[in-house]
mmCIF file with all atom_site columns, C-alpha atoms in Angstrom:
data_model
loop_
_atom_site.group_PDB
_atom_site.id
_atom_site.type_symbol
_atom_site.label_atom_id
_atom_site.label_alt_id
_atom_site.label_comp_id
_atom_site.label_asym_id
_atom_site.label_entity_id
_atom_site.label_seq_id
_atom_site.pdbx_PDB_ins_code
_atom_site.Cartn_x
_atom_site.Cartn_y
_atom_site.Cartn_z
_atom_site.occupancy
_atom_site.B_iso_or_equiv
_atom_site.pdbx_formal_charge
_atom_site.auth_seq_id
_atom_site.auth_comp_id
_atom_site.auth_asym_id
_atom_site.auth_atom_id
_atom_site.pdbx_PDB_model_num
ATOM 1   C CA . MET A 1 1   ? 41.568 140.156 65.139 1.00 53.00 ? 1   MET A CA 1
ATOM 2   C CA . THR A 1 2   ? 39.285 137.901 67.158 1.00 65.00 ? 2   THR A CA 1
ATOM 3   C CA . GLU A 1 3   ? 40.481 134.977 69.233 1.00 63.00 ? 3   GLU A CA 1
ATOM 4   C CA . LEU A 1 4   ? 38.654 132.604 66.871 1.00 61.00 ? 4   LEU A CA 1
ATOM 5   C CA . THR A 1 5   ? 40.433 134.068 63.832 1.00 69.00 ? 5   THR A CA 1
ATOM 6   C CA . THR A 1 6   ? 43.795 133.798 65.587 1.00 67.00 ? 6   THR A CA 1
ATOM 7   C CA . GLU A 1 7   ? 43.153 130.134 66.423 1.00 66.00 ? 7   GLU A CA 1
ATOM 8   C CA . SER A 1 8   ? 42.090 129.493 62.825 1.00 79.00 ? 8   SER A CA 1
ATOM 9   C CA . LEU A 1 9   ? 45.264 131.047 61.423 1.00 76.00 ? 9   LEU A CA 1
ATOM 10  C CA . ALA A 1 10  ? 47.387 129.082 63.882 1.00 75.00 ? 10  ALA A CA 1
ATOM 11  C CA . ALA A 1 11  ? 45.665 125.860 62.821 1.00 77.00 ? 11  ALA A CA 1
ATOM 12  C CA . GLN A 1 12  ? 46.306 126.686 59.154 1.00 79.00 ? 12  GLN A CA 1
ATOM 13  C CA . LEU A 1 13  ? 49.984 127.299 59.872 1.00 81.00 ? 13  LEU A CA 1
ATOM 14  C CA . ARG A 1 14  ? 50.271 123.986 61.728 1.00 81.00 ? 14  ARG A CA 1
ATOM 15  C CA . THR A 1 15  ? 48.616 122.182 58.823 1.00 84.00 ? 15  THR A CA 1
ATOM 16  C CA . LYS A 1 16  ? 50.928 123.891 56.329 1.00 88.00 ? 16  LYS A CA 1
ATOM 17  C CA . ARG A 1 17  ? 54.027 122.984 58.354 1.00 90.00 ? 17  ARG A CA 1
ATOM 18  C CA . SER A 1 18  ? 52.826 119.403 58.621 1.00 91.00 ? 18  SER A CA 1
ATOM 19  C CA . GLU A 1 19  ? 52.251 119.182 54.862 1.00 92.00 ? 19  GLU A CA 1
ATOM 20  C CA . MET A 1 20  ? 55.720 120.611 54.183 1.00 94.00 ? 20  MET A CA 1
ATOM 21  C CA . MET A 1 21  ? 57.367 118.124 56.546 1.00 95.00 ? 21  MET A CA 1
ATOM 22  C CA . ILE A 1 22  ? 55.488 115.207 54.981 1.00 96.00 ? 22  ILE A CA 1
ATOM 23  C CA . SER A 1 23  ? 56.558 116.313 51.499 1.00 95.00 ? 23  SER A CA 1
ATOM 24  C CA . GLU A 1 24  ? 60.164 116.720 52.626 1.00 96.00 ? 24  GLU A CA 1
ATOM 25  C CA . LEU A 1 25  ? 60.259 113.297 54.254 1.00 97.00 ? 25  LEU A CA 1
ATOM 26  C CA . GLU A 1 26  ? 58.665 111.757 51.169 1.00 97.00 ? 26  GLU A CA 1
ATOM 27  C CA . ALA A 1 27  ? 61.315 113.276 48.891 1.00 96.00 ? 27  ALA A CA 1
ATOM 28  C CA . VAL A 1 28  ? 64.191 112.240 51.163 1.00 97.00 ? 28  VAL A CA 1
ATOM 29  C CA . ALA A 1 29  ? 62.875 108.705 51.651 1.00 97.00 ? 29  ALA A CA 1
ATOM 30  C CA . LEU A 1 30  ? 62.214 108.108 47.951 1.00 97.00 ? 30  LEU A CA 1
ATOM 31  C CA . ARG A 1 31  ? 65.719 109.277 47.070 1.00 97.00 ? 31  ARG A CA 1
ATOM 32  C CA . LEU A 1 32  ? 67.242 106.927 49.617 1.00 97.00 ? 32  LEU A CA 1
ATOM 33  C CA . PHE A 1 33  ? 64.998 104.042 48.549 1.00 96.00 ? 33  PHE A CA 1
ATOM 34  C CA . GLU A 1 34  ? 66.059 104.542 44.938 1.00 94.00 ? 34  GLU A CA 1
ATOM 35  C CA . GLU A 1 35  ? 69.770 104.838 45.765 1.00 95.00 ? 35  GLU A CA 1
ATOM 36  C CA . ARG A 1 36  ? 70.094 102.009 48.289 1.00 95.00 ? 36  ARG A CA 1
ATOM 37  C CA . GLY A 1 37  ? 67.015 99.851  47.855 1.00 94.00 ? 37  GLY A CA 1
ATOM 38  C CA . PHE A 1 38  ? 63.915 99.984  50.045 1.00 94.00 ? 38  PHE A CA 1
ATOM 39  C CA . ASP A 1 39  ? 64.936 97.129  52.340 1.00 93.00 ? 39  ASP A CA 1
ATOM 40  C CA . GLN A 1 40  ? 68.358 98.665  53.008 1.00 95.00 ? 40  GLN A CA 1
ATOM 41  C CA . VAL A 1 41  ? 66.996 101.999 54.241 1.00 97.00 ? 41  VAL A CA 1
ATOM 42  C CA . THR A 1 42  ? 65.968 102.391 57.874 1.00 97.00 ? 42  THR A CA 1
ATOM 43  C CA . VAL A 1 43  ? 63.832 104.997 59.593 1.00 97.00 ? 43  VAL A CA 1
ATOM 44  C CA . ASP A 1 44  ? 67.040 106.185 61.283 1.00 97.00 ? 44  ASP A CA 1
ATOM 45  C CA . ASP A 1 45  ? 68.571 106.756 57.821 1.00 98.00 ? 45  ASP A CA 1
ATOM 46  C CA . ILE A 1 46  ? 65.603 108.821 56.673 1.00 98.00 ? 46  ILE A CA 1
ATOM 47  C CA . ALA A 1 47  ? 65.501 110.871 59.871 1.00 97.00 ? 47  ALA A CA 1
ATOM 48  C CA . SER A 1 48  ? 69.232 111.519 59.752 1.00 97.00 ? 48  SER A CA 1
ATOM 49  C CA . GLU A 1 49  ? 69.115 112.615 56.119 1.00 97.00 ? 49  GLU A CA 1
ATOM 50  C CA . ALA A 1 50  ? 66.163 114.907 56.851 1.00 96.00 ? 50  ALA A CA 1
ATOM 51  C CA . HIS A 1 51  ? 67.906 116.312 59.955 1.00 96.00 ? 51  HIS A CA 1
ATOM 52  C CA . ILE A 1 52  ? 65.107 115.329 62.324 1.00 96.00 ? 52  ILE A CA 1
ATOM 53  C CA . SER A 1 53  ? 64.789 112.860 65.183 1.00 96.00 ? 53  SER A CA 1
ATOM 54  C CA . VAL A 1 54  ? 63.371 109.375 64.722 1.00 97.00 ? 54  VAL A CA 1
ATOM 55  C CA . ARG A 1 55  ? 60.630 110.390 67.117 1.00 96.00 ? 55  ARG A CA 1
ATOM 56  C CA . THR A 1 56  ? 59.676 113.236 64.801 1.00 96.00 ? 56  THR A CA 1
ATOM 57  C CA . PHE A 1 57  ? 59.532 110.842 61.846 1.00 97.00 ? 57  PHE A CA 1
ATOM 58  C CA . TYR A 1 58  ? 57.087 108.618 63.713 1.00 97.00 ? 58  TYR A CA 1
ATOM 59  C CA . ARG A 1 59  ? 54.942 111.647 64.427 1.00 96.00 ? 59  ARG A CA 1
ATOM 60  C CA . TYR A 1 60  ? 54.148 111.712 60.708 1.00 96.00 ? 60  TYR A CA 1
ATOM 61  C CA . PHE A 1 61  ? 54.455 108.069 59.623 1.00 96.00 ? 61  PHE A CA 1
ATOM 62  C CA . PRO A 1 62  ? 53.790 104.814 61.510 1.00 94.00 ? 62  PRO A CA 1
ATOM 63  C CA . ALA A 1 63  ? 56.438 103.039 59.386 1.00 93.00 ? 63  ALA A CA 1
ATOM 64  C CA . LYS A 1 64  ? 58.678 103.690 56.400 1.00 93.00 ? 64  LYS A CA 1
ATOM 65  C CA . GLU A 1 65  ? 56.190 101.864 54.116 1.00 91.00 ? 65  GLU A CA 1
ATOM 66  C CA . ASP A 1 66  ? 53.659 104.605 54.825 1.00 92.00 ? 66  ASP A CA 1
ATOM 67  C CA . VAL A 1 67  ? 55.863 107.142 53.037 1.00 94.00 ? 67  VAL A CA 1
ATOM 68  C CA . LEU A 1 68  ? 54.871 105.404 49.795 1.00 92.00 ? 68  LEU A CA 1
ATOM 69  C CA . LEU A 1 69  ? 51.191 106.128 50.505 1.00 91.00 ? 69  LEU A CA 1
ATOM 70  C CA . VAL A 1 70  ? 51.647 109.911 50.458 1.00 93.00 ? 70  VAL A CA 1
ATOM 71  C CA . LYS A 1 71  ? 51.397 109.948 46.668 1.00 92.00 ? 71  LYS A CA 1
ATOM 72  C CA . ILE A 1 72  ? 48.160 107.965 46.811 1.00 91.00 ? 72  ILE A CA 1
ATOM 73  C CA . ASP A 1 73  ? 46.652 110.292 49.418 1.00 91.00 ? 73  ASP A CA 1
ATOM 74  C CA . ARG A 1 74  ? 47.650 113.342 47.424 1.00 93.00 ? 74  ARG A CA 1
ATOM 75  C CA . ARG A 1 75  ? 46.252 112.013 44.139 1.00 94.00 ? 75  ARG A CA 1
ATOM 76  C CA . SER A 1 76  ? 43.019 110.839 45.802 1.00 94.00 ? 76  SER A CA 1
ATOM 77  C CA . GLN A 1 77  ? 42.424 114.271 47.326 1.00 94.00 ? 77  GLN A CA 1
ATOM 78  C CA . ALA A 1 78  ? 43.238 116.084 44.083 1.00 96.00 ? 78  ALA A CA 1
ATOM 79  C CA . LEU A 1 79  ? 40.987 113.753 42.108 1.00 96.00 ? 79  LEU A CA 1
ATOM 80  C CA . GLN A 1 80  ? 38.113 114.212 44.529 1.00 96.00 ? 80  GLN A CA 1
ATOM 81  C CA . ALA A 1 81  ? 38.403 117.988 44.236 1.00 96.00 ? 81  ALA A CA 1
ATOM 82  C CA . ALA A 1 82  ? 38.600 117.858 40.427 1.00 97.00 ? 82  ALA A CA 1
ATOM 83  C CA . LEU A 1 83  ? 35.583 115.552 40.186 1.00 96.00 ? 83  LEU A CA 1
ATOM 84  C CA . ALA A 1 84  ? 33.522 117.839 42.405 1.00 96.00 ? 84  ALA A CA 1
ATOM 85  C CA . ILE A 1 85  ? 33.532 120.614 39.796 1.00 95.00 ? 85  ILE A CA 1
ATOM 86  C CA . ARG A 1 86  ? 32.810 118.540 36.678 1.00 95.00 ? 86  ARG A CA 1
ATOM 87  C CA . ALA A 1 87  ? 29.551 119.364 34.886 1.00 95.00 ? 87  ALA A CA 1
ATOM 88  C CA . ILE A 1 88  ? 26.706 117.119 35.969 1.00 93.00 ? 88  ILE A CA 1
ATOM 89  C CA . ASP A 1 89  ? 25.649 116.472 32.367 1.00 91.00 ? 89  ASP A CA 1
ATOM 90  C CA . GLU A 1 90  ? 29.025 115.067 31.299 1.00 92.00 ? 90  GLU A CA 1
ATOM 91  C CA . ALA A 1 91  ? 29.339 111.353 30.679 1.00 90.00 ? 91  ALA A CA 1
ATOM 92  C CA . PRO A 1 92  ? 30.745 109.862 33.915 1.00 92.00 ? 92  PRO A CA 1
ATOM 93  C CA . LEU A 1 93  ? 33.856 108.274 32.382 1.00 92.00 ? 93  LEU A CA 1
ATOM 94  C CA . HIS A 1 94  ? 34.563 111.430 30.379 1.00 93.00 ? 94  HIS A CA 1
ATOM 95  C CA . SER A 1 95  ? 34.379 113.497 33.577 1.00 95.00 ? 95  SER A CA 1
ATOM 96  C CA . LEU A 1 96  ? 36.627 111.014 35.297 1.00 94.00 ? 96  LEU A CA 1
ATOM 97  C CA . ARG A 1 97  ? 39.237 111.118 32.525 1.00 95.00 ? 97  ARG A CA 1
ATOM 98  C CA . LEU A 1 98  ? 39.378 114.925 32.528 1.00 96.00 ? 98  LEU A CA 1
ATOM 99  C CA . ALA A 1 99  ? 39.505 115.086 36.327 1.00 97.00 ? 99  ALA A CA 1
ATOM 100 C CA . LEU A 1 100 ? 42.361 112.598 36.409 1.00 95.00 ? 100 LEU A CA 1
ATOM 101 C CA . MET A 1 101 ? 44.254 114.624 33.811 1.00 95.00 ? 101 MET A CA 1
ATOM 102 C CA . GLU A 1 102 ? 43.905 117.682 36.018 1.00 96.00 ? 102 GLU A CA 1
ATOM 103 C CA . ALA A 1 103 ? 44.944 115.838 39.187 1.00 96.00 ? 103 ALA A CA 1
ATOM 104 C CA . VAL A 1 104 ? 47.958 114.122 37.622 1.00 95.00 ? 104 VAL A CA 1
ATOM 105 C CA . SER A 1 105 ? 49.109 117.295 35.849 1.00 95.00 ? 105 SER A CA 1
ATOM 106 C CA . ARG A 1 106 ? 49.745 118.844 39.266 1.00 93.00 ? 106 ARG A CA 1
ATOM 107 C CA . GLU A 1 107 ? 52.079 116.056 40.352 1.00 93.00 ? 107 GLU A CA 1
ATOM 108 C CA . ASP A 1 108 ? 55.863 116.273 40.309 1.00 93.00 ? 108 ASP A CA 1
ATOM 109 C CA . ALA A 1 109 ? 56.859 114.065 37.369 1.00 92.00 ? 109 ALA A CA 1
ATOM 110 C CA . ALA A 1 110 ? 60.351 113.404 38.738 1.00 92.00 ? 110 ALA A CA 1
ATOM 111 C CA . LEU A 1 111 ? 58.923 112.338 42.083 1.00 93.00 ? 111 LEU A CA 1
ATOM 112 C CA . SER A 1 112 ? 56.374 110.116 40.329 1.00 93.00 ? 112 SER A CA 1
ATOM 113 C CA . ARG A 1 113 ? 59.123 108.432 38.346 1.00 93.00 ? 113 ARG A CA 1
ATOM 114 C CA . ARG A 1 114 ? 61.171 107.852 41.486 1.00 94.00 ? 114 ARG A CA 1
ATOM 115 C CA . TRP A 1 115 ? 58.096 106.431 43.261 1.00 93.00 ? 115 TRP A CA 1
ATOM 116 C CA . THR A 1 116 ? 57.430 104.076 40.351 1.00 90.00 ? 116 THR A CA 1
ATOM 117 C CA . GLU A 1 117 ? 61.075 102.974 40.292 1.00 91.00 ? 117 GLU A CA 1
ATOM 118 C CA . VAL A 1 118 ? 60.920 102.078 43.987 1.00 92.00 ? 118 VAL A CA 1
ATOM 119 C CA . MET A 1 119 ? 57.632 100.228 43.548 1.00 88.00 ? 119 MET A CA 1
ATOM 120 C CA . MET A 1 120 ? 58.875 98.170  40.614 1.00 87.00 ? 120 MET A CA 1
ATOM 121 C CA . ALA A 1 121 ? 62.084 97.299  42.437 1.00 89.00 ? 121 ALA A CA 1
ATOM 122 C CA . THR A 1 122 ? 60.341 96.328  45.685 1.00 88.00 ? 122 THR A CA 1
ATOM 123 C CA . PRO A 1 123 ? 57.655 93.652  45.276 1.00 83.00 ? 123 PRO A CA 1
ATOM 124 C CA . SER A 1 124 ? 57.449 93.309  49.060 1.00 80.00 ? 124 SER A CA 1
ATOM 125 C CA . VAL A 1 125 ? 55.668 96.665  49.413 1.00 83.00 ? 125 VAL A CA 1
ATOM 126 C CA . LEU A 1 126 ? 53.299 96.237  46.481 1.00 76.00 ? 126 LEU A CA 1
ATOM 127 C CA . ARG A 1 127 ? 50.557 94.729  48.623 1.00 75.00 ? 127 ARG A CA 1
ATOM 128 C CA . THR A 1 128 ? 50.594 97.712  50.980 1.00 73.00 ? 128 THR A CA 1
ATOM 129 C CA . VAL A 1 129 ? 50.511 100.236 48.167 1.00 78.00 ? 129 VAL A CA 1
ATOM 130 C CA . LEU A 1 130 ? 47.901 98.423  46.064 1.00 73.00 ? 130 LEU A CA 1
ATOM 131 C CA . GLY A 1 131 ? 45.755 98.137  49.170 1.00 75.00 ? 131 GLY A CA 1
ATOM 132 C CA . GLY A 1 132 ? 46.059 101.873 49.641 1.00 74.00 ? 132 GLY A CA 1
ATOM 133 C CA . ILE A 1 133 ? 45.011 102.505 46.053 1.00 76.00 ? 133 ILE A CA 1
ATOM 134 C CA . GLN A 1 134 ? 41.950 100.285 46.447 1.00 71.00 ? 134 GLN A CA 1
ATOM 135 C CA . LEU A 1 135 ? 40.946 101.875 49.740 1.00 77.00 ? 135 LEU A CA 1
ATOM 136 C CA . LYS A 1 136 ? 41.488 105.474 48.657 1.00 87.00 ? 136 LYS A CA 1
ATOM 137 C CA . THR A 1 137 ? 41.709 106.267 44.942 1.00 90.00 ? 137 THR A CA 1
ATOM 138 C CA . GLN A 1 138 ? 39.336 103.551 43.762 1.00 91.00 ? 138 GLN A CA 1
ATOM 139 C CA . ARG A 1 139 ? 36.891 104.458 46.517 1.00 92.00 ? 139 ARG A CA 1
ATOM 140 C CA . VAL A 1 140 ? 36.863 108.072 45.307 1.00 95.00 ? 140 VAL A CA 1
ATOM 141 C CA . ILE A 1 141 ? 36.197 106.827 41.771 1.00 95.00 ? 141 ILE A CA 1
ATOM 142 C CA . ALA A 1 142 ? 33.461 104.395 42.857 1.00 96.00 ? 142 ALA A CA 1
ATOM 143 C CA . GLU A 1 143 ? 31.733 107.089 44.914 1.00 96.00 ? 143 GLU A CA 1
ATOM 144 C CA . PHE A 1 144 ? 31.769 109.486 41.975 1.00 96.00 ? 144 PHE A CA 1
ATOM 145 C CA . LEU A 1 145 ? 30.481 106.905 39.498 1.00 95.00 ? 145 LEU A CA 1
ATOM 146 C CA . GLY A 1 146 ? 27.835 105.742 41.937 1.00 95.00 ? 146 GLY A CA 1
ATOM 147 C CA . SER A 1 147 ? 26.582 109.293 42.424 1.00 95.00 ? 147 SER A CA 1
ATOM 148 C CA . ARG A 1 148 ? 26.402 109.905 38.674 1.00 93.00 ? 148 ARG A CA 1
ATOM 149 C CA . LEU A 1 149 ? 24.700 106.573 37.946 1.00 91.00 ? 149 LEU A CA 1
ATOM 150 C CA . GLY A 1 150 ? 22.254 106.783 40.828 1.00 93.00 ? 150 GLY A CA 1
ATOM 151 C CA . LEU A 1 151 ? 23.711 103.699 42.498 1.00 94.00 ? 151 LEU A CA 1
ATOM 152 C CA . PRO A 1 152 ? 25.372 102.985 45.843 1.00 95.00 ? 152 PRO A CA 1
ATOM 153 C CA . SER A 1 153 ? 29.146 103.280 45.574 1.00 93.00 ? 153 SER A CA 1
ATOM 154 C CA . ASP A 1 154 ? 29.502 99.617  46.574 1.00 93.00 ? 154 ASP A CA 1
ATOM 155 C CA . ALA A 1 155 ? 27.089 98.388  43.883 1.00 95.00 ? 155 ALA A CA 1
ATOM 156 C CA . LEU A 1 156 ? 28.459 96.132  41.143 1.00 94.00 ? 156 LEU A CA 1
ATOM 157 C CA . VAL A 1 157 ? 28.709 98.663  38.293 1.00 92.00 ? 157 VAL A CA 1
ATOM 158 C CA . PRO A 1 158 ? 30.565 101.524 40.056 1.00 93.00 ? 158 PRO A CA 1
ATOM 159 C CA . THR A 1 159 ? 32.778 99.053  41.903 1.00 93.00 ? 159 THR A CA 1
ATOM 160 C CA . MET A 1 160 ? 33.810 97.173  38.768 1.00 93.00 ? 160 MET A CA 1
ATOM 161 C CA . LEU A 1 161 ? 34.239 100.347 36.719 1.00 92.00 ? 161 LEU A CA 1
ATOM 162 C CA . ALA A 1 162 ? 36.424 101.829 39.466 1.00 94.00 ? 162 ALA A CA 1
ATOM 163 C CA . ALA A 1 163 ? 38.544 98.662  39.482 1.00 92.00 ? 163 ALA A CA 1
ATOM 164 C CA . ALA A 1 164 ? 38.849 98.823  35.692 1.00 92.00 ? 164 ALA A CA 1
ATOM 165 C CA . VAL A 1 165 ? 39.891 102.478 35.805 1.00 93.00 ? 165 VAL A CA 1
ATOM 166 C CA . GLY A 1 166 ? 42.406 101.703 38.539 1.00 91.00 ? 166 GLY A CA 1
ATOM 167 C CA . GLY A 1 167 ? 43.939 98.950  36.431 1.00 91.00 ? 167 GLY A CA 1
ATOM 168 C CA . VAL A 1 168 ? 44.161 101.224 33.404 1.00 92.00 ? 168 VAL A CA 1
ATOM 169 C CA . ILE A 1 169 ? 45.893 103.946 35.454 1.00 92.00 ? 169 ILE A CA 1
ATOM 170 C CA . GLN A 1 170 ? 48.442 101.519 36.882 1.00 89.00 ? 170 GLN A CA 1
ATOM 171 C CA . THR A 1 171 ? 49.204 100.072 33.445 1.00 92.00 ? 171 THR A CA 1
ATOM 172 C CA . ALA A 1 172 ? 49.493 103.524 31.898 1.00 93.00 ? 172 ALA A CA 1
ATOM 173 C CA . GLN A 1 173 ? 51.874 104.636 34.637 1.00 91.00 ? 173 GLN A CA 1
ATOM 174 C CA . THR A 1 174 ? 54.037 101.543 34.114 1.00 91.00 ? 174 THR A CA 1
ATOM 175 C CA . GLN A 1 175 ? 54.162 102.150 30.351 1.00 92.00 ? 175 GLN A CA 1
ATOM 176 C CA . TRP A 1 176 ? 55.085 105.780 30.969 1.00 94.00 ? 176 TRP A CA 1
ATOM 177 C CA . PHE A 1 177 ? 57.897 104.711 33.288 1.00 92.00 ? 177 PHE A CA 1
ATOM 178 C CA . LEU A 1 178 ? 59.276 102.230 30.754 1.00 93.00 ? 178 LEU A CA 1
ATOM 179 C CA . ALA A 1 179 ? 58.763 104.180 27.535 1.00 93.00 ? 179 ALA A CA 1
ATOM 180 C CA . GLY A 1 180 ? 58.840 107.794 28.680 1.00 91.00 ? 180 GLY A CA 1
ATOM 181 C CA . GLY A 1 181 ? 56.657 110.569 27.356 1.00 92.00 ? 181 GLY A CA 1
ATOM 182 C CA . ASP A 1 182 ? 54.080 112.590 29.245 1.00 94.00 ? 182 ASP A CA 1
ATOM 183 C CA . LEU A 1 183 ? 52.262 110.838 32.111 1.00 94.00 ? 183 LEU A CA 1
ATOM 184 C CA . VAL A 1 184 ? 49.082 112.923 31.804 1.00 95.00 ? 184 VAL A CA 1
ATOM 185 C CA . THR A 1 185 ? 48.809 112.143 28.093 1.00 95.00 ? 185 THR A CA 1
ATOM 186 C CA . ARG A 1 186 ? 49.518 108.460 28.667 1.00 94.00 ? 186 ARG A CA 1
ATOM 187 C CA . ILE A 1 187 ? 46.782 108.155 31.295 1.00 94.00 ? 187 ILE A CA 1
ATOM 188 C CA . SER A 1 188 ? 44.322 110.175 29.226 1.00 94.00 ? 188 SER A CA 1
ATOM 189 C CA . GLU A 1 189 ? 44.849 108.088 26.085 1.00 93.00 ? 189 GLU A CA 1
ATOM 190 C CA . SER A 1 190 ? 44.587 104.869 28.078 1.00 93.00 ? 190 SER A CA 1
ATOM 191 C CA . LEU A 1 191 ? 41.353 105.914 29.786 1.00 93.00 ? 191 LEU A CA 1
ATOM 192 C CA . GLU A 1 192 ? 39.956 107.030 26.443 1.00 91.00 ? 192 GLU A CA 1
ATOM 193 C CA . VAL A 1 193 ? 40.247 103.416 25.282 1.00 88.00 ? 193 VAL A CA 1
ATOM 194 C CA . LEU A 1 194 ? 38.069 102.377 28.211 1.00 87.00 ? 194 LEU A CA 1
ATOM 195 C CA . GLU A 1 195 ? 35.693 105.294 27.683 1.00 85.00 ? 195 GLU A CA 1
ATOM 196 C CA . GLN A 1 196 ? 35.178 104.492 23.998 1.00 83.00 ? 196 GLN A CA 1
ATOM 197 C CA . GLY A 1 197 ? 34.935 100.778 24.674 1.00 75.00 ? 197 GLY A CA 1
ATOM 198 C CA . ILE A 1 198 ? 31.854 101.213 26.841 1.00 66.00 ? 198 ILE A CA 1
ATOM 199 C CA . VAL A 1 199 ? 29.381 101.970 24.093 1.00 50.00 ? 199 VAL A CA 1
ATOM 200 C CA . SER A 1 200 ? 26.189 101.401 26.080 1.00 53.00 ? 200 SER A CA 1
ATOM 201 C CA . ASP A 1 201 ? 24.951 103.700 28.819 1.00 57.00 ? 201 ASP A CA 1
ATOM 202 C CA . PRO A 1 202 ? 26.099 102.342 32.207 1.00 57.00 ? 202 PRO A CA 1
ATOM 203 C CA . ARG A 1 203 ? 22.827 103.637 33.662 1.00 55.00 ? 203 ARG A CA 1
ATOM 204 C CA . THR A 1 204 ? 21.052 100.814 31.869 1.00 55.00 ? 204 THR A CA 1
ATOM 205 C CA . TRP A 1 205 ? 23.205 98.140  33.477 1.00 55.00 ? 205 TRP A CA 1
ATOM 206 C CA . SER A 1 206 ? 22.153 96.124  36.474 1.00 49.00 ? 206 SER A CA 1
ATOM 207 C CA . GLY A 1 207 ? 23.564 97.609  39.702 1.00 52.00 ? 207 GLY A CA 1
#
């Protein structure tokens, strides 16, 4: 085994350990947020429950609010990967709907419900989380739509379509939380409304 291969394997192990710690801290923090309320939980509480030092917590998160962004990062990365393998001749919104179904189907439904519960009960963190969605998930969507429509990702059409899709996803997730059912199906059916509502080819629109 070469030195380069050894270094590569060591880097992979470090990345895997980091991902596991982030997931563990996310699960612990969300449980505490749900049980006690977001504002009543401190970083010390999370660290103690996870059996780590506060210093270790800050190695992974700048603040407790950032724990709520893990879900957004994870979905954005999964969506980007799913979009990358969609057929080039598919209608853009159809590709997007199927890619989202794939990405969301891999999520832990119980964790998603707990995350939604915390968000709905804590208006003070909504701005942080919505900002994260706009900067990450909606950017992934705008970049994909822009590439398929032959437009810059910050042009009017991909930007507005990405915002519309983001709004549909958020509404679908809220309805799922309140009414139950399957989150993947709820998002798919909701996006299908948007997909069918756009009857003209977005390529013909002004960018």
